[in-house]
Short mmCIF file of C-alpha atoms in Angstrom, two decimals:
data_model
loop_
_atom_site.label_atom_id
_atom_site.label_comp_id
_atom_site.label_asym_id
_atom_site.label_seq_id
_atom_site.Cartn_x
_atom_site.Cartn_y
_atom_site.Cartn_z
CA MET A 1379 -9.49 -17.80 -36.62
CA THR A 1380 -5.50 -18.16 -38.20
CA GLY A 1381 -2.76 -17.01 -35.67
CA LEU A 1382 -2.35 -13.62 -37.28
CA ALA A 1383 -6.05 -12.28 -37.03
CA LEU A 1384 -6.54 -13.70 -33.50
CA LEU A 1385 -3.23 -11.68 -33.18
CA ALA A 1386 -5.01 -9.05 -34.16
CA ALA A 1387 -8.17 -9.55 -32.80
CA ILE A 1388 -6.58 -9.61 -29.22
CA ASN A 1389 -6.65 -5.98 -27.52
CA PHE A 1390 -3.19 -5.93 -26.46
CA HIS A 1391 -4.47 -3.12 -23.84
CA THR A 1392 -6.90 -5.34 -21.96
CA LEU A 1393 -3.80 -8.31 -22.34
CA LEU A 1394 -1.61 -6.54 -20.50
CA PHE A 1395 -3.67 -4.78 -17.72
CA LEU A 1396 -5.25 -8.70 -16.89
CA LEU A 1397 -1.94 -9.69 -16.46
CA PHE A 1398 -1.49 -7.14 -13.88
CA ALA A 1399 -4.80 -7.36 -12.61
CA GLY A 1400 -3.78 -10.81 -12.14
CA LEU A 1401 -0.67 -10.09 -10.61
CA ALA A 1402 -1.19 -7.26 -8.38
CA CYS A 1403 -4.06 -9.17 -7.34
CA GLY A 1404 -2.42 -12.58 -6.32
CA PHE A 1405 1.04 -12.42 -4.66
CA ALA A 1406 -1.77 -9.33 -1.92
CA VAL A 1407 -3.26 -13.14 -1.65
CA GLY A 1408 -0.76 -14.02 -1.22
CA VAL A 1409 0.43 -11.75 1.44
CA VAL A 1410 -2.65 -13.32 3.28
CA LEU A 1411 -1.75 -16.02 3.34
CA ALA A 1412 1.86 -16.41 3.97
CA ASP A 1413 3.26 -17.15 7.42
CA ASN A 1414 6.92 -15.90 6.80
CA VAL A 1415 7.50 -12.83 7.38
CA VAL A 1416 10.44 -12.78 4.90
CA ARG A 1417 8.03 -14.08 2.37
CA MET A 1418 5.61 -12.35 3.27
CA ALA A 1419 7.10 -8.79 2.61
CA LEU A 1420 8.50 -10.20 -1.38
CA TYR A 1421 4.67 -10.71 -2.57
CA LEU A 1422 3.94 -6.89 -1.20
CA VAL A 1423 6.68 -6.32 -3.53
CA LEU A 1424 5.69 -7.67 -6.49
CA SER A 1425 2.46 -6.84 -5.34
CA LEU A 1426 3.21 -2.49 -5.53
CA GLY A 1427 5.40 -3.52 -8.75
CA ALA A 1428 2.03 -5.35 -10.26
CA THR A 1429 0.19 -1.15 -9.89
CA ALA A 1430 2.57 0.18 -11.19
CA GLY A 1431 2.28 -1.94 -14.40
CA LEU A 1432 -2.10 -0.61 -13.35
CA PHE A 1433 -1.28 2.68 -13.01
CA PHE A 1434 1.08 2.68 -16.74
CA LEU A 1435 -2.00 1.20 -18.48
CA ALA A 1436 -4.56 3.57 -16.57
CA GLY A 1437 -2.29 7.02 -18.48
CA ALA A 1438 -1.01 8.93 -15.49
CA GLU A 1439 3.05 7.69 -15.62
CA PHE A 1440 3.74 10.41 -13.22
CA ILE A 1441 2.07 8.25 -10.34
CA GLY A 1442 2.54 5.46 -11.58
CA ALA A 1443 6.74 5.93 -12.06
CA MET A 1444 6.53 7.53 -8.78
CA GLN A 1445 4.77 4.79 -7.05
CA LEU A 1446 7.66 2.95 -8.90
CA MET A 1447 9.65 5.05 -6.85
CA ILE A 1448 8.00 6.46 -3.54
CA TYR A 1449 6.58 3.32 -3.11
CA VAL A 1450 9.27 -0.19 -3.74
CA GLY A 1451 12.41 1.83 -3.15
CA GLY A 1452 11.74 3.84 -0.46
CA THR A 1453 8.57 2.47 1.46
CA LEU A 1454 8.56 -1.82 0.72
CA VAL A 1455 12.69 -1.12 1.44
CA LEU A 1456 12.02 0.60 4.81
CA LEU A 1457 10.02 -2.56 5.99
CA VAL A 1458 12.72 -4.84 4.87
CA PHE A 1459 15.41 -3.27 6.64
CA GLY A 1460 11.72 -3.41 9.68
CA VAL A 1461 11.26 -7.36 8.55
CA MET A 1462 16.40 -8.32 9.27
CA LEU A 1463 15.73 -6.44 11.96
CA THR A 1464 13.12 -8.39 14.05
CA ALA A 1465 13.76 -11.07 12.21
CA GLN A 1466 14.36 -13.32 15.32
CA ALA A 1467 13.67 -17.34 14.38
CA PRO A 1468 10.21 -18.31 16.69
CA PHE A 1469 9.65 -13.99 14.73
CA VAL A 1470 9.80 -14.49 11.22
CA SER A 1471 6.22 -16.78 11.01
CA ILE A 1472 4.07 -16.17 14.22
CA LYS A 1473 1.09 -18.13 13.83
CA THR A 1474 -2.24 -17.44 12.85
CA SER A 1475 -4.91 -19.88 14.76
CA THR A 1476 -7.91 -21.91 12.95
CA GLY A 1477 -10.60 -19.75 14.03
CA ASP A 1478 -9.30 -15.89 13.70
CA ARG A 1479 -8.94 -17.45 9.57
CA VAL A 1480 -12.38 -18.79 9.33
CA LEU A 1481 -13.73 -15.28 10.86
CA ALA A 1482 -11.08 -13.36 8.36
CA GLY A 1483 -12.46 -15.22 5.40
CA ILE A 1484 -15.85 -14.72 6.23
CA VAL A 1485 -15.84 -11.39 6.87
CA ALA A 1486 -13.19 -11.20 3.43
CA ALA A 1487 -15.83 -12.66 1.43
CA SER A 1488 -18.71 -10.56 2.94
CA LEU A 1489 -16.31 -6.91 2.48
CA LEU A 1490 -15.60 -8.37 -1.28
CA ALA A 1491 -19.75 -8.88 -2.44
CA LEU A 1492 -20.10 -5.85 -0.42
CA LEU A 1493 -17.47 -3.64 -2.78
CA LEU A 1494 -17.33 -5.70 -5.66
CA GLN A 1495 -21.46 -4.80 -5.81
CA ALA A 1496 -20.94 -2.49 -5.48
CA ALA A 1497 -18.13 -1.53 -7.84
CA PHE A 1498 -20.45 -2.88 -10.84
CA SER A 1499 -23.98 -1.10 -9.67
CA VAL A 1500 -22.95 1.99 -11.81
CA ASP A 1501 -23.36 1.19 -15.82
CA ALA A 1502 -21.72 4.44 -16.88
CA TRP A 1503 -18.69 2.81 -14.89
CA ARG A 1504 -19.47 0.03 -17.25
CA ARG A 1505 -18.52 1.58 -20.70
CA PRO A 1506 -14.79 2.84 -21.44
CA ALA A 1507 -14.50 5.71 -24.24
CA LEU A 1508 -13.19 4.83 -26.81
CA GLY A 1509 -10.39 6.30 -29.88
CA GLU A 1510 -9.34 8.72 -26.54
CA VAL A 1511 -5.60 8.75 -26.38
CA ALA A 1512 -3.80 10.22 -22.48
CA GLN A 1513 -2.22 13.01 -22.95
CA PRO A 1514 0.93 13.18 -21.21
CA SER A 1515 0.35 13.73 -17.78
CA ALA A 1516 3.84 15.29 -16.16
CA THR A 1517 3.73 18.33 -17.07
CA PRO A 1518 0.44 19.13 -15.83
CA LEU A 1519 0.65 17.64 -12.55
CA GLY A 1520 4.05 19.34 -12.13
CA MET A 1521 1.94 23.08 -13.38
CA ALA A 1522 0.10 21.54 -10.60
CA LEU A 1523 1.55 21.66 -7.33
CA LEU A 1524 2.46 24.98 -8.21
CA GLY A 1525 -0.16 26.97 -8.27
CA ALA A 1526 -1.05 26.26 -12.17
CA ARG A 1527 -3.77 24.69 -13.98
CA VAL A 1528 -3.00 24.12 -17.69
CA ASP A 1529 -4.79 20.91 -18.02
CA ASP A 1530 -7.57 21.55 -19.83
CA PRO A 1531 -11.15 22.39 -17.17
CA ALA A 1532 -14.10 20.51 -17.72
CA ALA A 1533 -16.32 21.14 -21.25
CA GLY A 1534 -17.87 24.29 -21.67
CA ALA A 1535 -16.94 25.57 -17.85
CA PRO A 1536 -17.43 29.02 -17.92
CA ALA A 1537 -13.62 30.70 -15.94
CA ALA A 1538 -15.15 31.85 -12.56
CA GLN A 1539 -15.34 27.55 -12.76
CA ALA A 1540 -11.77 26.58 -13.04
CA ARG A 1541 -10.06 24.91 -10.86
CA SER A 1542 -7.48 25.43 -7.84
CA GLY A 1543 -3.85 24.58 -7.87
CA TYR A 1544 -1.89 22.76 -5.43
CA LEU A 1545 0.32 24.09 -3.44
CA LEU A 1546 -1.36 24.81 -0.26
CA PRO A 1547 -1.40 21.15 -0.20
CA PHE A 1548 1.73 20.53 -1.07
CA GLU A 1549 3.62 22.85 1.11
CA ILE A 1550 1.51 21.18 3.36
CA VAL A 1551 2.44 17.95 3.03
CA SER A 1552 6.30 18.73 2.38
CA VAL A 1553 5.94 19.78 6.70
CA HIS A 1554 4.09 16.85 7.32
CA LEU A 1555 7.14 15.01 5.85
CA LEU A 1556 9.69 17.39 7.53
CA VAL A 1557 8.18 16.43 10.86
CA VAL A 1558 7.30 12.95 10.37
CA LEU A 1559 10.39 12.09 9.25
CA VAL A 1560 12.51 14.36 12.77
CA GLY A 1561 9.82 11.96 14.44
CA ALA A 1562 10.87 8.98 12.78
CA ALA A 1563 13.91 9.98 14.05
CA TYR A 1564 13.33 11.09 17.70
CA LEU A 1565 11.56 7.13 17.81
CA ALA A 1566 14.11 4.77 16.22
CA ARG A 1567 17.02 6.71 17.86
CA ALA A 1568 19.63 4.13 19.94
CA LYS A 1569 19.30 4.52 23.24
CA ARG A 1570 22.63 6.11 24.08
CA ARG A 1571 24.05 4.69 27.61
CA ARG A 1572 23.58 7.70 30.16
CA THR A 1573 27.23 8.76 32.09
CA PRO A 1574 26.04 9.04 35.67
CA ARG A 1575 26.25 11.80 37.16
CA ALA A 1576 28.56 12.55 40.30
CA ILE A 1577 26.46 12.06 43.17
CA GLU A 1578 25.22 8.62 41.14
CA VAL A 1579 28.93 8.22 40.96
CA ALA A 1580 29.17 8.18 45.36
CA ALA A 1581 26.71 6.72 46.13
CA SER A 1582 27.54 4.04 43.59
CA VAL A 1583 30.52 4.14 46.53
CA VAL A 1584 29.42 3.55 49.21
CA GLU A 1585 26.28 0.89 48.45
CA PRO A 1586 27.69 -0.86 45.32
CA ARG A 1587 26.15 -3.97 46.22
CA ALA A 1588 22.73 -2.88 46.84
CA ALA A 1589 22.40 -0.87 43.88
CA ARG A 1590 23.29 -3.63 41.36
CA GLY A 1591 21.32 -6.14 43.69
CA ALA A 1592 18.65 -3.37 43.09
CA ALA A 1593 19.33 -2.52 38.84
CA THR A 1594 19.40 -7.04 38.60
CA GLY A 1595 16.35 -7.30 40.28
CA SER A 1596 13.97 -5.10 38.15
CA ALA A 1597 15.54 -5.91 35.34
CA SER A 1598 14.67 -9.95 35.60
CA ALA A 1599 11.32 -8.33 36.83
CA LEU A 1600 11.17 -6.67 32.87
CA VAL A 1601 12.65 -9.15 31.53
CA GLY A 1602 9.56 -12.28 33.48
CA GLY A 1603 6.66 -9.54 32.53
CA GLY A 1604 7.95 -9.37 29.20
CA SER A 1605 8.08 -12.86 28.61
CA ARG A 1606 5.67 -13.98 30.86
CA MET B 792 -3.50 -27.20 -34.67
CA THR B 793 -5.01 -23.80 -35.69
CA PHE B 794 -8.47 -26.38 -34.92
CA GLY B 795 -7.54 -26.57 -30.70
CA ILE B 796 -6.45 -23.59 -30.68
CA ASP B 797 -9.59 -21.46 -31.93
CA ALA B 798 -11.17 -23.94 -30.53
CA CYS B 799 -9.60 -23.16 -27.07
CA VAL B 800 -9.15 -19.78 -27.83
CA THR B 801 -13.34 -18.76 -28.57
CA PRO B 802 -14.57 -18.74 -24.92
CA VAL B 803 -12.26 -16.17 -24.38
CA PHE B 804 -13.88 -14.21 -26.93
CA ALA B 805 -16.95 -14.88 -25.85
CA ALA B 806 -16.39 -12.79 -22.67
CA GLY B 807 -15.05 -10.76 -23.69
CA LEU B 808 -11.89 -10.68 -21.53
CA LEU B 809 -8.75 -10.16 -24.78
CA ASP B 810 -10.91 -8.21 -27.10
CA GLY B 811 -12.48 -5.46 -25.18
CA ALA B 812 -11.81 -2.87 -23.66
CA VAL B 813 -10.79 -1.89 -20.14
CA SER B 814 -12.79 0.18 -18.85
CA VAL B 815 -13.40 1.64 -14.34
CA THR B 816 -15.13 -1.16 -13.04
CA HIS B 817 -12.19 -3.23 -14.48
CA TYR B 818 -9.95 -1.20 -11.79
CA LEU B 819 -12.87 -0.87 -9.12
CA VAL B 820 -12.86 -4.63 -9.30
CA VAL B 821 -8.51 -4.83 -8.84
CA GLY B 822 -9.42 -1.87 -6.45
CA ALA B 823 -11.55 -3.89 -4.56
CA ILE B 824 -9.78 -7.46 -3.29
CA LEU B 825 -5.81 -5.41 -3.36
CA PHE B 826 -8.24 -3.74 -0.24
CA THR B 827 -10.57 -6.62 0.74
CA ALA B 828 -6.47 -8.60 1.51
CA GLY B 829 -5.06 -5.31 2.90
CA ILE B 830 -8.53 -5.41 5.89
CA VAL B 831 -7.55 -9.05 6.28
CA CYS B 832 -4.10 -8.59 6.35
CA MET B 833 -4.19 -6.01 9.23
CA ALA B 834 -6.61 -8.10 11.18
CA VAL B 835 -5.23 -11.28 10.45
CA LYS B 836 -1.52 -10.80 10.62
CA ARG B 837 0.29 -11.55 14.65
CA ASN B 838 3.65 -9.72 13.56
CA ALA B 839 2.52 -6.30 14.28
CA LEU B 840 5.02 -5.78 10.88
CA GLY B 841 2.61 -7.96 8.73
CA VAL B 842 0.31 -5.07 10.37
CA LEU B 843 2.49 -2.06 8.73
CA MET B 844 1.80 -4.02 5.13
CA GLY B 845 -1.79 -4.78 5.21
CA ILE B 846 -1.62 -1.03 6.49
CA GLU B 847 -0.17 -0.52 3.03
CA LEU B 848 -2.76 -2.56 0.91
CA VAL B 849 -5.69 -0.89 1.69
CA LEU B 850 -4.03 2.86 0.75
CA ASN B 851 -2.45 0.50 -2.34
CA GLY B 852 -6.15 -0.31 -3.26
CA ALA B 853 -7.39 2.93 -2.49
CA ASN B 854 -4.29 4.67 -5.27
CA VAL B 855 -6.13 2.28 -7.72
CA ASN B 856 -9.42 4.27 -7.32
CA PHE B 857 -8.60 7.29 -7.58
CA VAL B 858 -5.99 7.28 -10.26
CA ALA B 859 -8.82 4.38 -12.67
CA PHE B 860 -11.86 7.32 -11.90
CA ALA B 861 -9.28 10.12 -13.12
CA SER B 862 -8.10 8.43 -16.20
CA PRO B 863 -10.73 10.99 -19.11
CA TYR B 864 -9.75 7.17 -21.58
CA LEU B 865 -11.76 4.18 -18.53
CA ARG B 866 -14.51 6.44 -18.48
CA GLY B 867 -17.45 7.13 -20.48
CA GLU B 868 -18.29 9.95 -23.42
CA ASN B 869 -20.44 11.72 -21.37
CA ALA B 870 -18.63 10.67 -18.18
CA VAL B 871 -17.17 13.43 -15.99
CA SER B 872 -13.01 11.98 -15.13
CA LEU B 873 -11.01 13.74 -11.51
CA GLY B 874 -8.94 14.66 -13.40
CA LEU B 875 -5.81 16.23 -12.71
CA ASP B 876 -7.69 15.59 -9.12
CA GLY B 877 -7.26 11.83 -8.68
CA GLN B 878 -3.96 11.95 -9.90
CA VAL B 879 -2.84 14.67 -7.44
CA ILE B 880 -4.91 13.18 -4.81
CA ALA B 881 -2.46 9.48 -5.60
CA LEU B 882 0.90 11.64 -5.35
CA PHE B 883 -0.75 12.89 -2.00
CA VAL B 884 -1.73 9.40 -0.27
CA ILE B 885 1.56 7.67 -1.75
CA LEU B 886 3.55 10.00 -0.09
CA LEU B 887 2.06 10.34 3.52
CA ALA B 888 1.82 5.98 2.94
CA ALA B 889 5.54 6.52 3.17
CA ALA B 890 5.34 9.38 5.86
CA GLU B 891 3.30 7.41 7.82
CA ALA B 892 5.49 3.89 7.27
CA ALA B 893 7.50 5.46 8.30
CA VAL B 894 6.81 6.14 12.44
CA ALA B 895 5.23 2.93 12.59
CA LEU B 896 8.50 1.25 11.88
CA ALA B 897 9.83 3.99 14.25
CA ILE B 898 7.33 2.56 16.53
CA THR B 899 7.59 -1.06 16.07
CA LEU B 900 11.34 -1.16 16.60
CA ASN B 901 11.45 0.80 19.50
CA PHE B 902 8.78 -1.63 21.34
CA TYR B 903 10.69 -4.72 18.82
CA ASN B 904 13.69 -3.29 22.00
CA ASN B 905 11.79 -2.34 25.09
CA HIS B 906 9.54 -6.22 24.85
CA SER B 907 11.88 -8.12 22.15
CA THR B 908 9.27 -9.66 20.99
CA VAL B 909 7.40 -7.82 17.59
CA ASP B 910 4.43 -9.90 18.48
CA ILE B 911 1.15 -7.47 19.32
CA ASP B 912 -1.34 -10.09 21.22
CA ARG B 913 1.97 -9.18 23.44
CA ALA B 914 1.37 -5.10 23.27
CA ASP B 915 -1.14 -5.66 26.14
CA ASP B 916 0.53 -2.96 28.22
CA LEU B 917 -2.23 -0.48 28.15
CA LYS B 918 -5.29 -3.32 29.23
CA GLY B 919 -6.87 -1.88 32.50
#
């Protein structure tokens, strides 16, 4: 087998699949094994990016693009901001105890064995359809979100069994996103210093020392309870 | 030299690794590994953001399975693929994961503001 014959024998779809699958799985395991939270965020970005490559290879190019734009470009940037906002020195790497690691390894091995057994159990899933050419899926997806299906119905299906569109789920998701963004902005808002009302100002003028002492006491109790 | 390349490449071809076609099972294996990594990440990490990353991995593993079953040319001849349904579900999962990450991050930052830590073992205020 010379070099050219070797090149011709390689199925490049399979080669790229193996490349992206190895990257995705390897970096996912890296997320688990890393202790440093900044490294975990980096590995997660790389793992999700490689998964977008897998989506492209499966013929779902619109999903792959959305994975890159929303997940890698949006959600993970949010996570990285969270990491940066909380990355004080003691919290960058919080160690897990060895007993927990061993338990987690056992659980992971059994869960993986179960899932792999399920994946290999159906024979029809192991036979790829050769010679199929994937159709572009962006237009059918967009039309389906508008409520009209332009993709081919199931072969030989009568018109009564035509698949329905996704206008209602699309609307529900959009309202859900709006509610979630308002809620997130409400939860994460900066604590505004409350302007004292006139009666409180008068009270603090009457007993400034007592009020300040009580405030300091409760604050130190809070800190003590928090740091333990 | 050709012999040397041949000797190390032939076992790979014999295993059907490089000249075989990709099927749904390949994608299911990837999804299973991502899912397991996410579950372990959620269970083991003590940093709240690490738990969030585990959730993202779990959702992504489910997405891989949806896209694989939706793909028309990973399935065998007689199998009916999910078609567009799988891709739409994957899209919704991505969007809802973005929403979930926003709320969870807001809660984490609130916790950090109140307790000055992101260690979830310290989030035991509700313990009786």
